[in-house]
Short mmCIF file of C-alpha atoms in Angstrom, two decimals:
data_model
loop_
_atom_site.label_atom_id
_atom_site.label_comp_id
_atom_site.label_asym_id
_atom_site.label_seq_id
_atom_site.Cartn_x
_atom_site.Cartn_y
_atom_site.Cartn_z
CA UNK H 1 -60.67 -185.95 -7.58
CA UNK H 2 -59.26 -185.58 -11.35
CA UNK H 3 -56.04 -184.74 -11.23
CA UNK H 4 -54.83 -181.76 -13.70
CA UNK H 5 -51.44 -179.50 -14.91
CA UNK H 6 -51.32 -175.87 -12.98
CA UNK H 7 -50.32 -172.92 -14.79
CA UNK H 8 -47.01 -173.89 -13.16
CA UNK H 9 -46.37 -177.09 -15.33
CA UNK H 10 -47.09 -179.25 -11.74
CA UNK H 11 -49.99 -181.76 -11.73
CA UNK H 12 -51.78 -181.66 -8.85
CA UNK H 13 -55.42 -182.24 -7.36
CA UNK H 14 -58.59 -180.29 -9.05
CA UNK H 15 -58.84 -177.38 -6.23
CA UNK H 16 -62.78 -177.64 -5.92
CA UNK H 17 -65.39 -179.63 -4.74
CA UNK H 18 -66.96 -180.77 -8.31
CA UNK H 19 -65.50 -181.59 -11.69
CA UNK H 20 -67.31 -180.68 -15.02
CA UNK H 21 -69.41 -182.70 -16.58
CA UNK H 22 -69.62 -183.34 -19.98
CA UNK H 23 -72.62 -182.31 -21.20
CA UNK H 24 -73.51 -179.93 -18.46
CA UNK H 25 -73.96 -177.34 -20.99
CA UNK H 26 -75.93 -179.11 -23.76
CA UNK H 27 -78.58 -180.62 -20.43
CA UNK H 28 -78.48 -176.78 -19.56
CA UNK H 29 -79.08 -175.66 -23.12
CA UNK H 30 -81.93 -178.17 -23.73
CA UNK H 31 -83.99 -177.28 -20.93
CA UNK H 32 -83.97 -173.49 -21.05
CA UNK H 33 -83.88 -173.67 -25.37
CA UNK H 34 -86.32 -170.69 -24.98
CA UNK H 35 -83.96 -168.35 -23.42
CA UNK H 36 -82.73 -165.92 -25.98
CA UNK H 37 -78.76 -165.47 -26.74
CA UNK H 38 -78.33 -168.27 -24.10
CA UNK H 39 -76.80 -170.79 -26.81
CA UNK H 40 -74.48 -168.25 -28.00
CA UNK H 41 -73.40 -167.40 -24.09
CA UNK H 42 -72.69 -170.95 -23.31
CA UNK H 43 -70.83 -171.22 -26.58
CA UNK H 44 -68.27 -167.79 -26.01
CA UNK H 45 -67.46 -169.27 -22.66
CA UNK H 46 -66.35 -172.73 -24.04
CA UNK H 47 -64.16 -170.97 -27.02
CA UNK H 48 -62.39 -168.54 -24.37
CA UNK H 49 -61.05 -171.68 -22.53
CA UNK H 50 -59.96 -173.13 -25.89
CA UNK H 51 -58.58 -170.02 -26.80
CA UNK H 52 -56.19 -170.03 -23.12
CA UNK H 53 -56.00 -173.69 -23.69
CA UNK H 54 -54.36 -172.92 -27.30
CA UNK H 55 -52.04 -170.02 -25.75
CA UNK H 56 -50.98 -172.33 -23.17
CA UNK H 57 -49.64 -174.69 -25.57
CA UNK H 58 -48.24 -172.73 -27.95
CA UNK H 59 -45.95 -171.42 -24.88
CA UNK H 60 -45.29 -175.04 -24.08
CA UNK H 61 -41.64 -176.00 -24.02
CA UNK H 62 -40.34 -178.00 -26.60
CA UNK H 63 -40.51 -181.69 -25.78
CA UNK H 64 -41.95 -181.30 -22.53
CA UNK H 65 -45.68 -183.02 -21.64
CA UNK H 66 -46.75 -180.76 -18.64
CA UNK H 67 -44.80 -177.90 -18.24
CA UNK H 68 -46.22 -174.44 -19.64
CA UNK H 69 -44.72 -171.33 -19.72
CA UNK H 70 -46.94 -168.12 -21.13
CA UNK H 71 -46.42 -166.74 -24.72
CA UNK H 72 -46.60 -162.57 -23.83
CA UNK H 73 -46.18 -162.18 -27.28
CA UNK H 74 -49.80 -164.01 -28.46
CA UNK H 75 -53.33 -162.82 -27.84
CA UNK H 76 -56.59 -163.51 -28.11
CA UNK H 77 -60.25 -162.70 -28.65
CA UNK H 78 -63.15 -164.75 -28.26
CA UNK H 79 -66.19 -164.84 -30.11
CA UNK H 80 -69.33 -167.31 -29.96
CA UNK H 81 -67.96 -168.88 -33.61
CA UNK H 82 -64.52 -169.28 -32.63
CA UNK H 83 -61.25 -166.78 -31.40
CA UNK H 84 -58.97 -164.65 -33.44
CA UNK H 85 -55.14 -165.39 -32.55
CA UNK H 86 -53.02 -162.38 -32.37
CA UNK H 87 -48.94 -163.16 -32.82
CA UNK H 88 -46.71 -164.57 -35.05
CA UNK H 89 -47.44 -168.32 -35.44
CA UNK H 90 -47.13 -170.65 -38.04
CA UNK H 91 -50.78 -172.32 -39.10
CA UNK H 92 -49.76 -175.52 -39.33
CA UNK H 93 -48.37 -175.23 -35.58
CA UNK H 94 -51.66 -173.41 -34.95
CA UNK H 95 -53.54 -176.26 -36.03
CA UNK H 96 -51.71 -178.77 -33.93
CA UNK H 97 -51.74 -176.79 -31.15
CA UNK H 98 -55.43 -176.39 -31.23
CA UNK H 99 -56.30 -180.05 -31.62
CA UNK H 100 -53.99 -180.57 -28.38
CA UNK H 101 -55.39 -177.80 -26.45
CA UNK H 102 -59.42 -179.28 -27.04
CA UNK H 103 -57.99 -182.86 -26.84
CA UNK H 104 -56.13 -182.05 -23.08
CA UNK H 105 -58.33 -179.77 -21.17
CA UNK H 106 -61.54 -181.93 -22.14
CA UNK H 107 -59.53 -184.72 -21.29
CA UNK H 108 -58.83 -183.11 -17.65
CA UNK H 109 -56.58 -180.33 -17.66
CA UNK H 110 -59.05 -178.10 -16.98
CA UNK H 111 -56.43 -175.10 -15.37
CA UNK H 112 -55.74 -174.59 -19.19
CA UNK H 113 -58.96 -172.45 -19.18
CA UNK H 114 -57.60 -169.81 -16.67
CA UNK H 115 -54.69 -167.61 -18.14
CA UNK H 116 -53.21 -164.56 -16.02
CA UNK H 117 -53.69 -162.25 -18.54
CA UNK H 118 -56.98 -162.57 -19.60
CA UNK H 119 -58.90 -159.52 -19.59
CA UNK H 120 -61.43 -160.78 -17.13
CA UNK H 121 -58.69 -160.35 -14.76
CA UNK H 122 -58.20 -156.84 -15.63
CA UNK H 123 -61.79 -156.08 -15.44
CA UNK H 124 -61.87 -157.67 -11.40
CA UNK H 125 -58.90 -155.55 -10.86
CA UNK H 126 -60.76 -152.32 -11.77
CA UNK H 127 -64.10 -153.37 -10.02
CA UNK H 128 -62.10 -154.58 -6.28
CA UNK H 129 -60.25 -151.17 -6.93
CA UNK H 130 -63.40 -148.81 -7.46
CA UNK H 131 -65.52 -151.34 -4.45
CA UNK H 132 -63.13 -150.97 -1.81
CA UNK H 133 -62.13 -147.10 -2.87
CA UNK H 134 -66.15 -146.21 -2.33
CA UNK H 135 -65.90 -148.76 0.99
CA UNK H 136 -63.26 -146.83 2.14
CA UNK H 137 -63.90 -142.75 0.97
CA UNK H 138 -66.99 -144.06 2.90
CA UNK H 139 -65.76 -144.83 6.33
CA UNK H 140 -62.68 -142.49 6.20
CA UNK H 141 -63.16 -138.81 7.49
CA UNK H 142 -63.34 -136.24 4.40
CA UNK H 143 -59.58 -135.10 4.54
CA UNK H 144 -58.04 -134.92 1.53
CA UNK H 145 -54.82 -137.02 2.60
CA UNK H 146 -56.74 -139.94 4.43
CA UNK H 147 -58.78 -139.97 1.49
CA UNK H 148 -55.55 -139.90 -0.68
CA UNK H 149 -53.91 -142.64 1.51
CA UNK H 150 -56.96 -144.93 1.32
CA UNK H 151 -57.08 -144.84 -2.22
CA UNK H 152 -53.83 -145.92 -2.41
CA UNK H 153 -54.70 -149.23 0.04
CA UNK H 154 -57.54 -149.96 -2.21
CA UNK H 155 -55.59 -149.87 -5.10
CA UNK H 156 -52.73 -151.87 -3.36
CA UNK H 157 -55.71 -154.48 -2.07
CA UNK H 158 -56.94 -154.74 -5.11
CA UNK H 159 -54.17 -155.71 -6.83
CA UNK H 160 -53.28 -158.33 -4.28
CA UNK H 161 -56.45 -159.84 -4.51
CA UNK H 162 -57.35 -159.62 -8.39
CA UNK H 163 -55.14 -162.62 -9.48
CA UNK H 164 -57.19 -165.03 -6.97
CA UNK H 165 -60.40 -163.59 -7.55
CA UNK H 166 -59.91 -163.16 -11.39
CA UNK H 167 -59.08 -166.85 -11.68
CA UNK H 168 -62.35 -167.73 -10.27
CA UNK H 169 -64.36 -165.68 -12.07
CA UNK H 170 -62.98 -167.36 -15.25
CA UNK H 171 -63.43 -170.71 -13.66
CA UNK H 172 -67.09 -170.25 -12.93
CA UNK H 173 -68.18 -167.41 -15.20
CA UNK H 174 -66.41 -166.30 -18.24
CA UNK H 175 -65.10 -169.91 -19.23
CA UNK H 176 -66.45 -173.67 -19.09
CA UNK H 177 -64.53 -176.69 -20.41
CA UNK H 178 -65.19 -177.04 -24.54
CA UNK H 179 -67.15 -180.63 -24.22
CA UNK H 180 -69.64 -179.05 -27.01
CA UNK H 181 -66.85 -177.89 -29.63
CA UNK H 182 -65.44 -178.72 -32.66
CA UNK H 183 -62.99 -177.02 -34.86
CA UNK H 184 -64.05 -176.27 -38.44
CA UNK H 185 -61.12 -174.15 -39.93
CA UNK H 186 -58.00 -171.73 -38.85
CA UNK H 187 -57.94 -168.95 -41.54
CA UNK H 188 -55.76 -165.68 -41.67
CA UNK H 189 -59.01 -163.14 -40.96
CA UNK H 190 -59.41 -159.55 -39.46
CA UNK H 191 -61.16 -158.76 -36.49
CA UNK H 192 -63.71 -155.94 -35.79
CA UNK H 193 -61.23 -153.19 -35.73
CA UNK H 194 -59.19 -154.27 -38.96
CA UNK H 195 -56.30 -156.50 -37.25
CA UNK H 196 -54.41 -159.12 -38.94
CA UNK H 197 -54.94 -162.51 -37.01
CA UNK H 198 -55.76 -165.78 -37.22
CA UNK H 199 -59.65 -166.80 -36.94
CA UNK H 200 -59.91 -170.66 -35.22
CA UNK H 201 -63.87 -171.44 -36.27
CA UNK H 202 -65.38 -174.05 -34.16
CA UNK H 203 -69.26 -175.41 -34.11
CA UNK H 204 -71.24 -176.15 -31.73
CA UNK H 205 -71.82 -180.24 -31.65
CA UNK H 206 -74.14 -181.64 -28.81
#
């Protein structure tokens, strides 16, 4: 097993049963080249776990080699050419912090790609919430205040089990280690919807 940093700062053992390989998702990419959009998928999943990667180590204490604590004041927003960076941060930190953040978690750190408040996270809250309210408005008799109470031990499930289930589905779905990226530019840019940020273009490299 690799070992790797938790969100905690503590290095510890990989918690599953197979590491990532390297070029897992160029292999994957060259023998299903004819699938549309599928070069662009693979590519917005790498650039969301550089963009936690980069939040991670902007919030890093100063001095310390492990130890991460998260930045509530920075953002992000992925795209398949790169991520915008919401917050005040200096570029030339930016920059540095980038080049750690693709130089760690391809190196092994591979927890940098899950982040608590990625919006993945909010989306598994709100689909556990809705799944186990239907579940339960289903077995529960038609009263309005057994209905009302098991609404409000869906929601209360849900949120107990979104944190867990979240950070899986950005292990194994909406993220995958950046072995295929490399950073072309930081620029002060605007997103869709006219925000100030800064815009971290990478390119794809096989």
């Amino acid at each position: 097993m690799t070992t790797t940093a938790s969100a905690s700062g503590r290095t510890g053992q990989f918690p599953f049963d197979f590491a990532p390989q390297p070029t897992q998702d160029a292999d994957l990419l060259r023998q299903l080249n004819f699938v549309p959009g599928l070069k662009e998928v693979l590519a917005l999943r790498q650039v969301h776990a550089l963009e936690h990667a980069t939040v991670w180590v902007l919030g890093q204490s100063v001095g310390a080699t492990t130890a991460r604590t998260d930045n509530e004041l920075l953002g992000g927003m992925s795209t398949d050419q790169g991520f915008f960076l919401y917050g005040h941060v200096n570029i030339a930190q930016l920059r540095q912090a980038v080049r750690e953040a693709l130089q760690r978690i391809a190196s092994g750190e591979w927890d940098l790609a899950v982040h608590p408040r990625c919006g993945t996270n909010l989306s598994v809250a709100m689909l556990l919430t809705a799944g186990l309210a239907v579940g339960i408005n289903l077995a529960l008799p038609r009263g309005p205040i057994l209905q009302l109470l098991g609404l409000g031990a869906a929601a209360a499930a849900a949120a107990q089990l979104a944190p867990d289930v979240g950070s899986l589905a950005q292990r194994y779905v909406t993220t995958a280690i950046p072995f295929n990226l490399s950073v072309v530019d930081i620029t002060v840019s605007h997103d869709f919807w006219g925000r100030e940020a800064h815009f971290v273009r990478v390119r794809w490299v096989e």
